[in-house]
Tab-separated table of C-alpha atoms in Angstrom:
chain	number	residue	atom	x	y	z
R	24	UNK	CA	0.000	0.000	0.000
R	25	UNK	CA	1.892	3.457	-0.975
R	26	UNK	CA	2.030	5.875	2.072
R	27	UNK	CA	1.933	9.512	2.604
R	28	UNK	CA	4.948	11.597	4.609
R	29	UNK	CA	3.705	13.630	7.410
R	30	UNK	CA	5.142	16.039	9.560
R	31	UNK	CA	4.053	17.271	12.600
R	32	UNK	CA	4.459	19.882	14.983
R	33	UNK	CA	4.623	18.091	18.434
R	34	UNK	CA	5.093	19.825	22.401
R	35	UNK	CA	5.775	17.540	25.418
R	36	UNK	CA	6.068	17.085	29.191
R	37	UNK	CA	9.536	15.853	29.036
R	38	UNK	CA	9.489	15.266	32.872
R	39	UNK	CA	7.385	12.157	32.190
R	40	UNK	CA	9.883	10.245	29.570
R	41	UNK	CA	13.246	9.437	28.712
R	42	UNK	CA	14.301	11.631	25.989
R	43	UNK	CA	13.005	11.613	22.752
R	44	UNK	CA	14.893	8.911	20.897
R	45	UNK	CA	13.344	4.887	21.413
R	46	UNK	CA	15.399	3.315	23.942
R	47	UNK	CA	14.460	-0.144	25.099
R	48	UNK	CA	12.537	-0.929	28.211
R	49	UNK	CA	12.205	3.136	28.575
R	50	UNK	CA	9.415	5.397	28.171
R	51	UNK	CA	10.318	7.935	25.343
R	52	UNK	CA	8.422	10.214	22.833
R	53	UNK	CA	9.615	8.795	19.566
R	54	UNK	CA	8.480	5.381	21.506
R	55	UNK	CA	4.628	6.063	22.555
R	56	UNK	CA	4.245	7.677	19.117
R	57	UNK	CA	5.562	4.678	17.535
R	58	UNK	CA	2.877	2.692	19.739
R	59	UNK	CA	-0.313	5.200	19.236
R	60	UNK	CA	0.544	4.933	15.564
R	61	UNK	CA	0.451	1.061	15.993
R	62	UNK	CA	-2.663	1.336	17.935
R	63	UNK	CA	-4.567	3.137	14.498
R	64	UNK	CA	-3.027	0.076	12.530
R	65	UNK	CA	0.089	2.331	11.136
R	66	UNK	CA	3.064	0.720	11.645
R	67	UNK	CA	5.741	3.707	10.989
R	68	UNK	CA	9.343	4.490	12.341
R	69	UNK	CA	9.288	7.837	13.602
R	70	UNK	CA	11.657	10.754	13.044
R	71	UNK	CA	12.566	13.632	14.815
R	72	UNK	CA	14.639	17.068	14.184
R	73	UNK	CA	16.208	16.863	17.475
R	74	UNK	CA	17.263	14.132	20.339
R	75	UNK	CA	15.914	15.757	23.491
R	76	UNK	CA	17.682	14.589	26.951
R	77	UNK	CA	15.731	12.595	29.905
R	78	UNK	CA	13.790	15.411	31.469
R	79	UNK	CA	13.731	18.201	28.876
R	80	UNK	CA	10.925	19.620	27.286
R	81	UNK	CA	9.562	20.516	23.751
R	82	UNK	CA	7.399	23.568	22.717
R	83	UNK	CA	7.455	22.776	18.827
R	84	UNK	CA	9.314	19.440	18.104
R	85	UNK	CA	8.955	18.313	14.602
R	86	UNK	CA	8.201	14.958	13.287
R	87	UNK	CA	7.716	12.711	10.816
R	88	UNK	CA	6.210	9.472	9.865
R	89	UNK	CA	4.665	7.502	6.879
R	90	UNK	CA	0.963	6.964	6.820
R	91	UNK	CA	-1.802	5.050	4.472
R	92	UNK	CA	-3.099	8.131	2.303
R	93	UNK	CA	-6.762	7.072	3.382
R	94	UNK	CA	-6.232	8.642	6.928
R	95	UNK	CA	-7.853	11.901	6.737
R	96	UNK	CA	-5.159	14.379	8.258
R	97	UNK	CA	-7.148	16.002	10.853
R	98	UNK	CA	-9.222	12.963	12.003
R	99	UNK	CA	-5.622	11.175	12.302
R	100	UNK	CA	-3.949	13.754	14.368
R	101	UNK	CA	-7.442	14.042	16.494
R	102	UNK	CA	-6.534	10.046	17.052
R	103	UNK	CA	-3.147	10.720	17.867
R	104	UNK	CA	-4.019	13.342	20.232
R	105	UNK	CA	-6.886	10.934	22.433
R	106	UNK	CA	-4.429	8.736	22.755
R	107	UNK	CA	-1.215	10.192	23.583
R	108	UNK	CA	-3.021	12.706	25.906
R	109	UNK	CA	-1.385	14.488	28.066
R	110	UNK	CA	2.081	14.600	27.817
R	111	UNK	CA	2.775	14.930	24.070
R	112	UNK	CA	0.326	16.985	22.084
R	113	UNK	CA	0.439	17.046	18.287
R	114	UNK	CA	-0.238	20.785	17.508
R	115	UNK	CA	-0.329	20.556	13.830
R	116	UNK	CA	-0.216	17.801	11.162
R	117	UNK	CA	0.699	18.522	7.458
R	118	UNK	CA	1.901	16.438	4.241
R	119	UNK	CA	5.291	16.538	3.589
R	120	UNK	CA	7.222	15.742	0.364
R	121	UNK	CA	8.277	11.899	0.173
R	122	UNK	CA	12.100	12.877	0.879
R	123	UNK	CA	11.389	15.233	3.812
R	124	UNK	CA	13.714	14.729	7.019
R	125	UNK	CA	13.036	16.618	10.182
R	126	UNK	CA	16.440	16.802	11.271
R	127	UNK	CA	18.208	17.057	8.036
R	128	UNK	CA	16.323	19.518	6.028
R	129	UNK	CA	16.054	21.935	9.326
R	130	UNK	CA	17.758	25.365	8.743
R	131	UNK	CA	18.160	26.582	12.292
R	132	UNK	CA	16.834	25.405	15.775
R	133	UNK	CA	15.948	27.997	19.206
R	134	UNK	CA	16.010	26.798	22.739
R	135	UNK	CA	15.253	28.991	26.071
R	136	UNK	CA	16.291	27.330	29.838
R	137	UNK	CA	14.038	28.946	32.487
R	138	UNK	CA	15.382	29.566	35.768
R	139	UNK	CA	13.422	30.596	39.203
R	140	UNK	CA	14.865	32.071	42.247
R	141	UNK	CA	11.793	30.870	43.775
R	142	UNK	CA	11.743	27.033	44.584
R	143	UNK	CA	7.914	25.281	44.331
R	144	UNK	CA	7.213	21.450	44.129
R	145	UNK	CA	4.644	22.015	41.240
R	146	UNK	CA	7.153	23.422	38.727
R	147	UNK	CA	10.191	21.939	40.080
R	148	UNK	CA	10.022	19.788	36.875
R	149	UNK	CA	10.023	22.364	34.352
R	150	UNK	CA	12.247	25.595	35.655
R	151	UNK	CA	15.712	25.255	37.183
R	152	UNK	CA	15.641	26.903	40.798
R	153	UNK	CA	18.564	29.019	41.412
R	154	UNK	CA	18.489	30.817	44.506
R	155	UNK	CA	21.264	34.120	43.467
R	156	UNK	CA	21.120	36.647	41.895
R	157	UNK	CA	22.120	37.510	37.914
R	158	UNK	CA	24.353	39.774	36.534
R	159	UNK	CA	22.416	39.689	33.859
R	160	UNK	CA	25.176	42.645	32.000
R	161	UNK	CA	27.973	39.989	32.517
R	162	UNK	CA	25.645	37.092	31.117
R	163	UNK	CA	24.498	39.252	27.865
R	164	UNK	CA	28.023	39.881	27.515
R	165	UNK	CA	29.240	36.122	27.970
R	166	UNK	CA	26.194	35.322	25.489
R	167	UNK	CA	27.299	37.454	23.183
R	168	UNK	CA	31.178	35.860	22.743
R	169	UNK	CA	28.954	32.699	22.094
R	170	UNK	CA	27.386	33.945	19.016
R	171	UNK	CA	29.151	33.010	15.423
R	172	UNK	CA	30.900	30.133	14.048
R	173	UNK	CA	32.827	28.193	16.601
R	174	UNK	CA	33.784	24.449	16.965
R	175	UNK	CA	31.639	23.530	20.481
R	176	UNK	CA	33.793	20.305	21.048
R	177	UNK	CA	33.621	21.343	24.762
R	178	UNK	CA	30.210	22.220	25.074
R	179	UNK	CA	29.377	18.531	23.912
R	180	UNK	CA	28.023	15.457	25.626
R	181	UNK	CA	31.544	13.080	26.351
R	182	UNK	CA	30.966	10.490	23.431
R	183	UNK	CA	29.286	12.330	21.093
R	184	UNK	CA	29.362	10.747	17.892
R	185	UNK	CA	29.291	13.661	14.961
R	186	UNK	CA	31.247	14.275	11.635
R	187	UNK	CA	31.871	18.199	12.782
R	188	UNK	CA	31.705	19.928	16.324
R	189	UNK	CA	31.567	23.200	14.558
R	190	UNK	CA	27.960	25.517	14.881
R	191	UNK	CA	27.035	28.796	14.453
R	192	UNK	CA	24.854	30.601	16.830
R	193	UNK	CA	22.903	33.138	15.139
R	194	UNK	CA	21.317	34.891	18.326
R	195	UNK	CA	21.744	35.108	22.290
R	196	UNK	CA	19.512	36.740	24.899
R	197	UNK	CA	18.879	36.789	28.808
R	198	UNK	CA	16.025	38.541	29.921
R	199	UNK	CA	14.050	38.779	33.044
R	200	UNK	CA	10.241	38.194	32.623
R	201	UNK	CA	8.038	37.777	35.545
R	202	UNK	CA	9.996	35.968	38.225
R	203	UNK	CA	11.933	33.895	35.617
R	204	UNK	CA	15.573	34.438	34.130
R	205	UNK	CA	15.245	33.529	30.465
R	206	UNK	CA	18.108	32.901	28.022
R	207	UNK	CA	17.354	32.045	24.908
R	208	UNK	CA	19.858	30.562	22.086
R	209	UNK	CA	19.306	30.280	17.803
R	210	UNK	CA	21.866	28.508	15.802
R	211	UNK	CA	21.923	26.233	12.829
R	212	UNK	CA	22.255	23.276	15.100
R	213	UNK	CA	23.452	22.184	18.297
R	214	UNK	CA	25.554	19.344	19.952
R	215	UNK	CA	24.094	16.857	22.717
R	216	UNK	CA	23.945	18.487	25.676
R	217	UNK	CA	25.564	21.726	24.414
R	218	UNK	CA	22.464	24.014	25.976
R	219	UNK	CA	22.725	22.340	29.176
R	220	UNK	CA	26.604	22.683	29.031
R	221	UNK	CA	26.747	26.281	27.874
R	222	UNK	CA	24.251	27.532	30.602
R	223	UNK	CA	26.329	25.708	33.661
R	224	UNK	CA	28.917	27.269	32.035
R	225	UNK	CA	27.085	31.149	32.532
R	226	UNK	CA	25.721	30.439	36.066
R	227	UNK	CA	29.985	30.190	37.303
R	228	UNK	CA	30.724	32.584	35.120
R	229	UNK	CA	27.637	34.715	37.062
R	230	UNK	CA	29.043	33.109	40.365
R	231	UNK	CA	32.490	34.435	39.623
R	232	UNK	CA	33.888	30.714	39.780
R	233	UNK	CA	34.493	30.763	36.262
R	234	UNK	CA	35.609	34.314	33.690
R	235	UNK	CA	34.691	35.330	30.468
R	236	UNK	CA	38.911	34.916	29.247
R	237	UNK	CA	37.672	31.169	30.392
R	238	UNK	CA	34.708	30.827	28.286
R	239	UNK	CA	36.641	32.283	25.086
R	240	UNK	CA	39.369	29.608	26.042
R	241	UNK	CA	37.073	26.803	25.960
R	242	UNK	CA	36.040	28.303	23.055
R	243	UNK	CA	39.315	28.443	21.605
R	244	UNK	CA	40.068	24.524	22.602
R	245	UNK	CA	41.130	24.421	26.399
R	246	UNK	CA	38.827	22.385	28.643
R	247	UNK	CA	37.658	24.342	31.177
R	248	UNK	CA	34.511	22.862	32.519
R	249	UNK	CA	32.222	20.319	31.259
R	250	UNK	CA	29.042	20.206	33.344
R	251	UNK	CA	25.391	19.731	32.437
R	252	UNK	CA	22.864	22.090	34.122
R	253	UNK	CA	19.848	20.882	34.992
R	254	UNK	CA	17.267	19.196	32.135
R	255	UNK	CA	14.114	20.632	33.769
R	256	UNK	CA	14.731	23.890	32.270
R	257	UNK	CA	15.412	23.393	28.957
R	258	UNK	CA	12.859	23.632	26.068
R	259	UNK	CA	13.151	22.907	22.307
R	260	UNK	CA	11.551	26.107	21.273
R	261	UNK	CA	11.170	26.425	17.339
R	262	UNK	CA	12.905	24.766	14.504
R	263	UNK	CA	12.870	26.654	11.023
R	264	UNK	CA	12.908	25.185	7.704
């Protein structure tokens, strides 16, 4: 039977999983997906743009999967959605062209990491509490050496498996709304665990336990620090195509 390429715009409670990508005997995204899809009779390997850590969260993931070209699209996704409810919402399904590829065809990729200074049990999954206070001058500033073409080695996941460690980060921002420190990074792709890396990285540098010279020397190929902050905070935000 020939099949239709979808792609869909997904959001998820990444407290409740772990990670996007199918592990065995673990809860994931790309796995319950794989099983809802099953569940309508589709049997479909799922694709994603991005391979989100245990714990981290997703405001517009995108997806993609093959389907029989008599599923109507909005009566599948309304399928999808009953039974993948609540965690992992399917905000909008599309067609796609046959040779489309979430994570290959993607042109650039935002993420923001929420931090509190105000600790609370009910969104202790989903902002990082940090009781100090920002320099938030010093942060823009240590955001800003960030931005351009660099080779991120050092802000990677240990056993990383990639042909290149070089990005480019397009834009950088901290900014205080409400009671929540956001920073917000764009670039035309990222390592595993670089977000998590780079914002440990800023919170020492904030702390005065690490220096900007240190973060342009990592930069520049000298180990400095290699620590992941928190996953709670951290949100896929947008991917652009």
């Amino acid at each position: 039977m020939e099949s239709q390429v979808l792609k869909a715009v997904i959001s998820y409670d990444g407290s409740k999983f772990y990670g996007m990508q199918k592990q065995p005997g673990k809860k994931t995204i790309q796995g319950e997906i794989e099983h809802a899809l099953t569940k309508l009779n589709i049997i479909s390997e799922v694709k994603h743009a991005g391979r989100t850590d245990r714990g981290v969260h997703a405001l517009n993931q995108v997806i993609s999967f093959d389907s029989p070209y008599f599923w109507e699209i909005e009566k599948l996704q309304n399928s999808l959605n009953k039974i993948l409810h609540p965690y992992i919402h399917i905000k909008k399904l599309s067609k796609a062209p046959q040779n489309f590829n979430p994570r290959f065809d993607a042109k650039k990729r935002s993420y923001r990491y929420l931090i509190s200074p105000i600790f609370s049990p009910h969104t202790a999954d989903y902002v990082t509490y940090y009781p100090k206070n920002i320099n938030y001058p010093l942060l823009k500033e240590s955001l800003r050496i960030l931005k351009g073409r660099h080779n991120f080695e050092y802000f990677a996941k240990t056993g990383s498996s990639v042909n290149s460690y070089v990005r480019e980060i397009y834009h950088t921002d901290i900014f205080e709304y409400k009671n929540l420190t956001v920073i917000k990074i764009v670039g035309n792709g990222f390592l595993r665990g670089q977000i998590r890396i780079i914002v440990d990285f800023l919170l020492k540098i904030n702390e005065d336990v690490l220096s900007l010279n240190d973060l342009k020397a990592q930069l520049n190929g000298k180990l400095i620090s290699k620590h992941l902050a928190p996953p709670n905070g951290l949100y896929l935000e947008r991917i652009w195509y």
